[in-house]
Tab-separated table of C-alpha atoms in Angstrom:
chain	number	residue	atom	x	y	z
Z	35	MET	CA	-18.262	11.848	-17.103
Z	36	SER	CA	-20.188	12.106	-13.869
Z	37	ASP	CA	-23.392	14.050	-13.467
Z	38	HIS	CA	-21.342	16.768	-11.765
Z	39	ALA	CA	-20.221	18.021	-15.184
Z	40	GLY	CA	-23.675	19.415	-15.761
Z	41	HIS	CA	-23.706	21.589	-12.711
Z	42	ALA	CA	-22.960	25.198	-13.276
Z	43	THR	CA	-19.502	25.556	-14.696
Z	44	SER	CA	-20.079	29.301	-14.435
Z	45	ASP	CA	-20.219	28.976	-10.637
Z	46	LEU	CA	-17.016	26.928	-10.637
Z	47	LEU	CA	-15.329	29.476	-12.897
Z	48	ASP	CA	-16.450	32.350	-10.666
Z	49	LEU	CA	-14.988	30.605	-7.630
Z	50	ALA	CA	-11.737	29.723	-9.415
Z	51	ARG	CA	-11.354	33.330	-10.586
Z	52	ARG	CA	-12.082	34.751	-7.163
Z	53	ILE	CA	-9.585	32.454	-5.457
Z	54	ALA	CA	-6.872	32.879	-8.110
Z	55	THR	CA	-7.041	36.673	-8.173
Z	56	THR	CA	-7.127	36.888	-4.379
Z	57	VAL	CA	-4.066	34.717	-3.801
Z	58	ALA	CA	-2.232	36.240	-6.783
Z	59	ALA	CA	-2.454	39.685	-5.205
Z	60	THR	CA	-1.053	38.365	-1.933
Z	61	ALA	CA	1.749	36.469	-3.705
Z	62	LEU	CA	2.748	39.659	-5.521
Z	63	GLU	CA	2.891	41.556	-2.238
Z	64	GLU	CA	5.105	38.838	-0.773
Z	65	ARG	CA	7.389	38.932	-3.825
Z	66	ARG	CA	7.842	42.669	-3.457
Z	67	ARG	CA	8.910	42.206	0.153
Z	68	GLY	CA	11.672	39.847	-0.991
Z	69	ILE	CA	11.997	36.149	-1.559
Z	70	ALA	CA	14.414	33.298	-0.981
Z	71	VAL	CA	14.669	29.622	-1.847
Z	72	GLU	CA	13.165	27.543	0.945
Z	73	SER	CA	14.084	24.116	-0.402
Z	74	THR	CA	14.583	22.106	-3.569
Z	75	LYS	CA	12.574	19.232	-4.993
Z	76	SER	CA	13.680	16.997	-7.848
Z	77	SER	CA	17.089	18.601	-8.343
Z	78	PRO	CA	19.190	21.492	-6.957
Z	79	VAL	CA	17.640	23.855	-9.535
Z	80	ASP	CA	14.021	22.774	-8.876
Z	81	VAL	CA	13.265	25.353	-6.226
Z	82	VAL	CA	10.441	25.917	-3.770
Z	83	THR	CA	9.822	29.246	-2.072
Z	84	ALA	CA	7.721	30.149	0.915
Z	85	VAL	CA	5.411	31.936	-1.532
Z	86	ASP	CA	4.690	28.604	-3.294
Z	87	ARG	CA	3.745	26.869	-0.066
Z	88	GLU	CA	1.807	29.724	1.465
Z	89	THR	CA	-0.104	30.366	-1.767
Z	90	GLU	CA	-1.137	26.733	-2.077
Z	91	ALA	CA	-2.235	26.636	1.568
Z	92	ARG	CA	-4.415	29.709	0.978
Z	93	ILE	CA	-5.893	28.200	-2.186
Z	94	ARG	CA	-6.731	24.958	-0.384
Z	95	SER	CA	-8.360	26.804	2.494
Z	96	LEU	CA	-10.509	28.922	0.183
Z	97	ILE	CA	-11.586	25.909	-1.908
Z	98	LEU	CA	-12.521	23.840	1.135
Z	99	ASP	CA	-14.407	26.721	2.716
Z	100	ALA	CA	-16.582	26.953	-0.393
Z	101	ARG	CA	-16.675	23.317	-1.518
Z	102	PRO	CA	-15.662	20.960	1.312
Z	103	ASP	CA	-16.552	17.793	-0.615
Z	104	ASP	CA	-14.235	18.452	-3.580
Z	105	GLY	CA	-10.761	16.985	-3.951
Z	106	ILE	CA	-7.587	19.055	-4.336
Z	107	PHE	CA	-4.497	18.011	-6.273
Z	108	GLY	CA	-1.607	20.455	-6.058
Z	109	GLU	CA	2.120	20.776	-6.404
Z	110	GLU	CA	3.292	21.415	-2.857
Z	111	GLU	CA	0.997	19.393	-0.581
Z	112	ASP	CA	-0.494	15.907	-0.450
Z	113	THR	CA	-3.670	15.260	-2.404
Z	114	HIS	CA	-6.896	16.023	-0.566
Z	115	VAL	CA	-9.345	13.268	-1.505
Z	116	GLY	CA	-12.913	14.464	-1.951
Z	117	THR	CA	-16.251	12.722	-2.372
Z	118	SER	CA	-17.983	14.928	-4.968
Z	119	GLY	CA	-16.221	13.610	-8.070
Z	120	LEU	CA	-14.692	17.026	-8.744
Z	121	ASN	CA	-11.008	17.779	-8.264
Z	122	TRP	CA	-9.225	21.130	-8.159
Z	123	VAL	CA	-5.852	20.950	-9.900
Z	124	VAL	CA	-3.655	23.698	-8.492
Z	125	ASP	CA	-0.274	25.163	-9.336
Z	126	PRO	CA	0.201	27.888	-6.711
Z	127	ILE	CA	3.130	29.412	-8.592
Z	128	ASP	CA	3.910	28.278	-12.137
Z	129	GLY	CA	7.246	29.818	-13.047
Z	130	THR	CA	8.916	29.759	-9.635
Z	131	VAL	CA	12.376	30.492	-11.073
Z	132	ASN	CA	10.930	33.573	-12.783
Z	133	LEU	CA	9.412	34.579	-9.452
Z	134	LEU	CA	12.788	34.107	-7.769
Z	135	TYR	CA	14.588	36.275	-10.331
Z	136	ASP	CA	11.760	38.826	-10.526
Z	137	ILE	CA	11.071	38.054	-14.179
Z	138	PRO	CA	7.419	39.087	-14.757
Z	139	ALA	CA	6.283	35.725	-16.173
Z	140	TRP	CA	4.874	33.669	-13.311
Z	141	CYS	CA	1.296	32.857	-12.484
Z	142	VAL	CA	-1.303	31.207	-10.307
Z	143	SER	CA	-3.063	28.360	-12.148
Z	144	ILE	CA	-6.304	26.805	-10.876
Z	145	ALA	CA	-8.536	24.327	-12.697
Z	146	VAL	CA	-11.479	22.224	-11.612
Z	147	VAL	CA	-11.968	18.903	-13.368
Z	148	ASP	CA	-14.618	16.212	-13.391
Z	149	GLY	CA	-12.918	12.935	-12.629
Z	150	PRO	CA	-9.521	11.965	-11.229
Z	151	PRO	CA	-6.571	14.383	-11.225
Z	152	ASP	CA	-5.132	12.695	-14.313
Z	153	PRO	CA	-5.308	14.365	-17.738
Z	154	LEU	CA	-5.818	10.985	-19.389
Z	155	HIS	CA	-9.115	10.550	-17.539
Z	156	TRP	CA	-10.472	13.955	-16.501
Z	157	HIS	CA	-12.818	16.444	-18.143
Z	158	ALA	CA	-11.760	20.001	-17.367
Z	159	LEU	CA	-14.719	22.208	-16.432
Z	160	ALA	CA	-13.171	25.574	-15.559
Z	161	GLY	CA	-9.718	27.104	-15.426
Z	162	VAL	CA	-8.056	30.389	-14.519
Z	163	VAL	CA	-4.463	31.528	-15.070
Z	164	VAL	CA	-3.483	34.802	-13.371
Z	165	ASN	CA	-0.222	36.672	-13.946
Z	166	PRO	CA	-0.048	38.903	-10.842
Z	167	VAL	CA	2.635	41.171	-12.298
Z	168	THR	CA	0.824	42.110	-15.515
Z	169	GLY	CA	-2.691	41.708	-14.133
Z	170	ASP	CA	-3.624	39.321	-16.957
Z	171	VAL	CA	-6.495	36.994	-15.997
Z	172	PHE	CA	-7.007	34.207	-18.534
Z	173	GLU	CA	-10.093	32.087	-17.968
Z	174	ALA	CA	-12.278	29.475	-19.608
Z	175	SER	CA	-15.186	27.176	-18.898
Z	176	ARG	CA	-16.051	24.000	-20.769
Z	177	GLY	CA	-18.155	25.021	-23.771
Z	178	GLY	CA	-18.162	28.639	-22.612
Z	179	GLY	CA	-15.193	30.057	-24.499
Z	180	ALA	CA	-11.998	31.671	-23.262
Z	181	ARG	CA	-11.330	35.257	-22.236
Z	182	LEU	CA	-8.641	37.636	-21.107
Z	183	GLY	CA	-10.683	40.017	-19.017
Z	184	ASP	CA	-13.530	41.019	-21.360
Z	185	GLN	CA	-11.652	40.011	-24.519
Z	186	GLU	CA	-12.779	36.813	-26.225
Z	187	LEU	CA	-9.759	34.722	-27.156
Z	188	HIS	CA	-9.036	32.886	-30.384
Z	189	VAL	CA	-5.866	31.329	-31.662
Z	190	ASN	CA	-4.085	32.606	-34.757
Z	191	GLU	CA	-5.537	31.148	-37.942
Z	192	ASP	CA	-3.872	29.943	-41.167
Z	193	VAL	CA	-0.455	29.686	-39.526
Z	194	GLU	CA	2.315	27.896	-41.422
Z	195	LEU	CA	4.793	25.917	-39.359
Z	196	SER	CA	7.745	27.640	-41.029
Z	197	LYS	CA	6.379	30.995	-39.829
Z	198	ALA	CA	5.181	29.817	-36.417
Z	199	LEU	CA	6.501	31.144	-33.123
Z	200	ILE	CA	6.814	28.125	-30.842
Z	201	ALA	CA	7.491	27.943	-27.109
Z	202	THR	CA	8.951	25.095	-25.116
Z	203	GLY	CA	10.265	24.321	-21.659
Z	204	PHE	CA	13.028	22.257	-20.151
Z	205	SER	CA	13.274	19.710	-17.381
Z	206	TYR	CA	14.980	20.297	-14.055
Z	207	SER	CA	16.931	17.093	-14.771
Z	208	ALA	CA	20.249	17.781	-16.519
Z	209	GLU	CA	20.040	14.477	-18.392
Z	210	ARG	CA	16.577	15.191	-19.732
Z	211	ARG	CA	17.556	18.775	-20.627
Z	212	ARG	CA	20.322	17.362	-22.789
Z	213	ALA	CA	17.797	15.234	-24.687
Z	214	GLN	CA	15.429	18.207	-24.987
Z	215	ALA	CA	18.237	20.326	-26.432
Z	216	THR	CA	18.847	17.659	-29.071
Z	217	THR	CA	15.161	17.782	-30.009
Z	218	LEU	CA	15.273	21.561	-30.140
Z	219	LEU	CA	18.152	21.489	-32.639
Z	220	GLN	CA	15.857	19.693	-35.081
Z	221	VAL	CA	12.792	21.835	-34.376
Z	222	VAL	CA	14.340	25.321	-34.630
Z	223	PRO	CA	15.252	25.211	-38.352
Z	224	ARG	CA	11.650	24.337	-39.234
Z	225	ILE	CA	9.911	27.235	-37.473
Z	226	ARG	CA	10.037	31.024	-37.231
Z	227	ASP	CA	11.711	31.041	-33.825
Z	228	ILE	CA	11.586	29.547	-30.344
Z	229	ARG	CA	10.640	31.063	-26.999
Z	230	ARG	CA	11.381	29.731	-23.531
Z	231	ILE	CA	9.247	31.821	-21.191
Z	232	GLY	CA	9.346	29.579	-18.133
Z	233	SER	CA	5.669	28.946	-17.380
Z	234	ALA	CA	3.678	26.329	-19.269
Z	235	ALA	CA	0.386	27.825	-18.050
Z	236	LEU	CA	1.319	31.225	-19.500
Z	237	ASP	CA	2.603	29.628	-22.725
Z	238	LEU	CA	-0.714	27.869	-23.297
Z	239	SER	CA	-2.646	31.036	-22.492
Z	240	ALA	CA	-0.413	33.007	-24.863
Z	241	ILE	CA	-1.340	30.711	-27.761
Z	242	ALA	CA	-5.002	31.359	-26.955
Z	243	LEU	CA	-4.304	35.088	-27.163
Z	244	GLY	CA	-2.273	34.846	-30.369
Z	245	ARG	CA	1.054	35.807	-28.761
Z	246	LEU	CA	2.402	32.382	-29.696
Z	247	ASP	CA	1.455	29.793	-32.300
Z	248	GLY	CA	2.442	26.597	-30.508
Z	249	PHE	CA	4.116	24.935	-27.550
Z	250	TYR	CA	5.573	21.555	-26.723
Z	251	GLU	CA	7.169	19.996	-23.670
Z	252	ARG	CA	7.875	16.576	-22.191
Z	253	GLY	CA	7.705	15.929	-18.454
Z	254	LEU	CA	4.955	18.335	-17.436
Z	255	ASN	CA	2.857	17.629	-14.356
Z	256	PRO	CA	-0.959	17.810	-14.448
Z	257	TRP	CA	-1.044	21.072	-12.495
Z	258	ASP	CA	1.263	22.726	-15.043
Z	259	HIS	CA	-1.312	22.576	-17.818
Z	260	ALA	CA	-4.781	21.801	-16.422
Z	261	ALA	CA	-6.071	25.382	-16.596
Z	262	GLY	CA	-3.993	26.578	-19.542
Z	263	ALA	CA	-5.000	23.661	-21.758
Z	264	LEU	CA	-8.690	24.414	-21.192
Z	265	VAL	CA	-8.134	28.097	-21.980
Z	266	LEU	CA	-6.414	27.119	-25.219
Z	267	ARG	CA	-9.019	24.554	-26.261
Z	268	GLU	CA	-11.833	27.008	-25.626
Z	269	ALA	CA	-9.947	29.533	-27.793
Z	270	GLY	CA	-9.988	27.089	-30.691
Z	271	GLY	CA	-6.591	25.512	-30.166
Z	272	ARG	CA	-5.625	21.867	-30.044
Z	273	VAL	CA	-3.806	20.103	-27.224
Z	274	GLY	CA	-2.692	16.487	-27.200
Z	275	GLY	CA	0.015	13.876	-26.866
Z	276	VAL	CA	1.564	11.011	-28.770
Z	277	GLY	CA	-0.534	8.939	-31.163
Z	278	GLY	CA	-3.784	10.791	-30.584
Z	279	ALA	CA	-3.627	10.338	-26.808
Z	280	PRO	CA	-4.432	13.202	-24.456
Z	281	GLU	CA	-1.579	15.324	-23.181
Z	282	SER	CA	0.442	13.775	-20.366
Z	283	SER	CA	3.907	13.770	-18.842
Z	284	GLU	CA	5.014	11.772	-21.891
Z	285	LEU	CA	4.399	14.779	-24.147
Z	286	LEU	CA	2.196	17.821	-24.473
Z	287	VAL	CA	1.871	19.576	-27.817
Z	288	ALA	CA	-0.421	22.588	-28.170
Z	289	ALA	CA	-0.972	24.721	-31.218
Z	290	ALA	CA	-3.240	26.495	-33.618
Z	291	PRO	CA	-5.159	23.803	-35.554
Z	292	SER	CA	-3.421	24.611	-38.850
Z	293	ILE	CA	-0.040	23.438	-37.530
Z	294	PHE	CA	-0.903	21.023	-34.717
Z	295	ASP	CA	-0.446	17.748	-36.592
Z	296	GLU	CA	2.718	18.945	-38.301
Z	297	LEU	CA	4.233	20.256	-35.072
Z	298	LEU	CA	3.381	17.043	-33.218
Z	299	SER	CA	5.021	14.941	-35.940
Z	300	LEU	CA	8.090	17.173	-35.978
Z	301	VAL	CA	8.541	16.964	-32.202
Z	302	VAL	CA	8.006	13.201	-32.061
Z	303	ASP	CA	10.335	12.572	-35.011
Z	304	ALA	CA	12.955	14.753	-33.304
Z	305	GLY	CA	12.793	12.566	-30.188
Z	306	GLY	CA	10.658	14.925	-28.141
Z	307	ALA	CA	8.639	12.102	-26.610
Z	308	THR	CA	11.645	10.072	-25.431
Z	309	GLY	CA	14.440	10.641	-22.973
């Protein structure tokens, strides 16, 4: 870790919060005026809206105004390479399909990490996840705990896997969705129930709040989980991948500590890290 990790994470968190809440309010206004698909990305159902692109452009502008030497790694634009050793990992709208359908489960996710924009090699310093519709602002700083507004967050304790409420997500690729459905068939009988909310950042934050007990998904991008994973870890949760590795596109499993190992084994054994 570079010496930048020691500099005030509280300042980074304050900036991340200020930017996330500012752009979230504007994105909500734009949603209320109406929205349409602007283009698609990896498949015909992987949509991009003008709100995604405009929100990321605003986030980038606000970051660079405040910290011109930092890098920015986001979903909609090319990486901005910085010189400070810090990178902002940005998902302007996580849950774009929910946004499109006016389902109130989409968010702005902003994290700042020490190191490259790769979860295998970074150290997350601060993260904010804002749901503009509900007004929920989840936030965390490294070693500073996690909060929803003024409420300190902590995961559910003493959870049993058979009574655990688990969330997951699905790929935009039809072939991968088929494999994920096969995994799900083996997971569902072993747990209380499954939820598919449509935003990994909100799923991870929900575990921190105790609204969920666990989450797993294959194929996530770094911006999908950078902020949410920090919120969950600072709330006492565990996040990781296959064989003790950090979370990555190969697999992300997140859960209350009492069920993490068991959930990870279940998902891997069910083929959740392949296909």
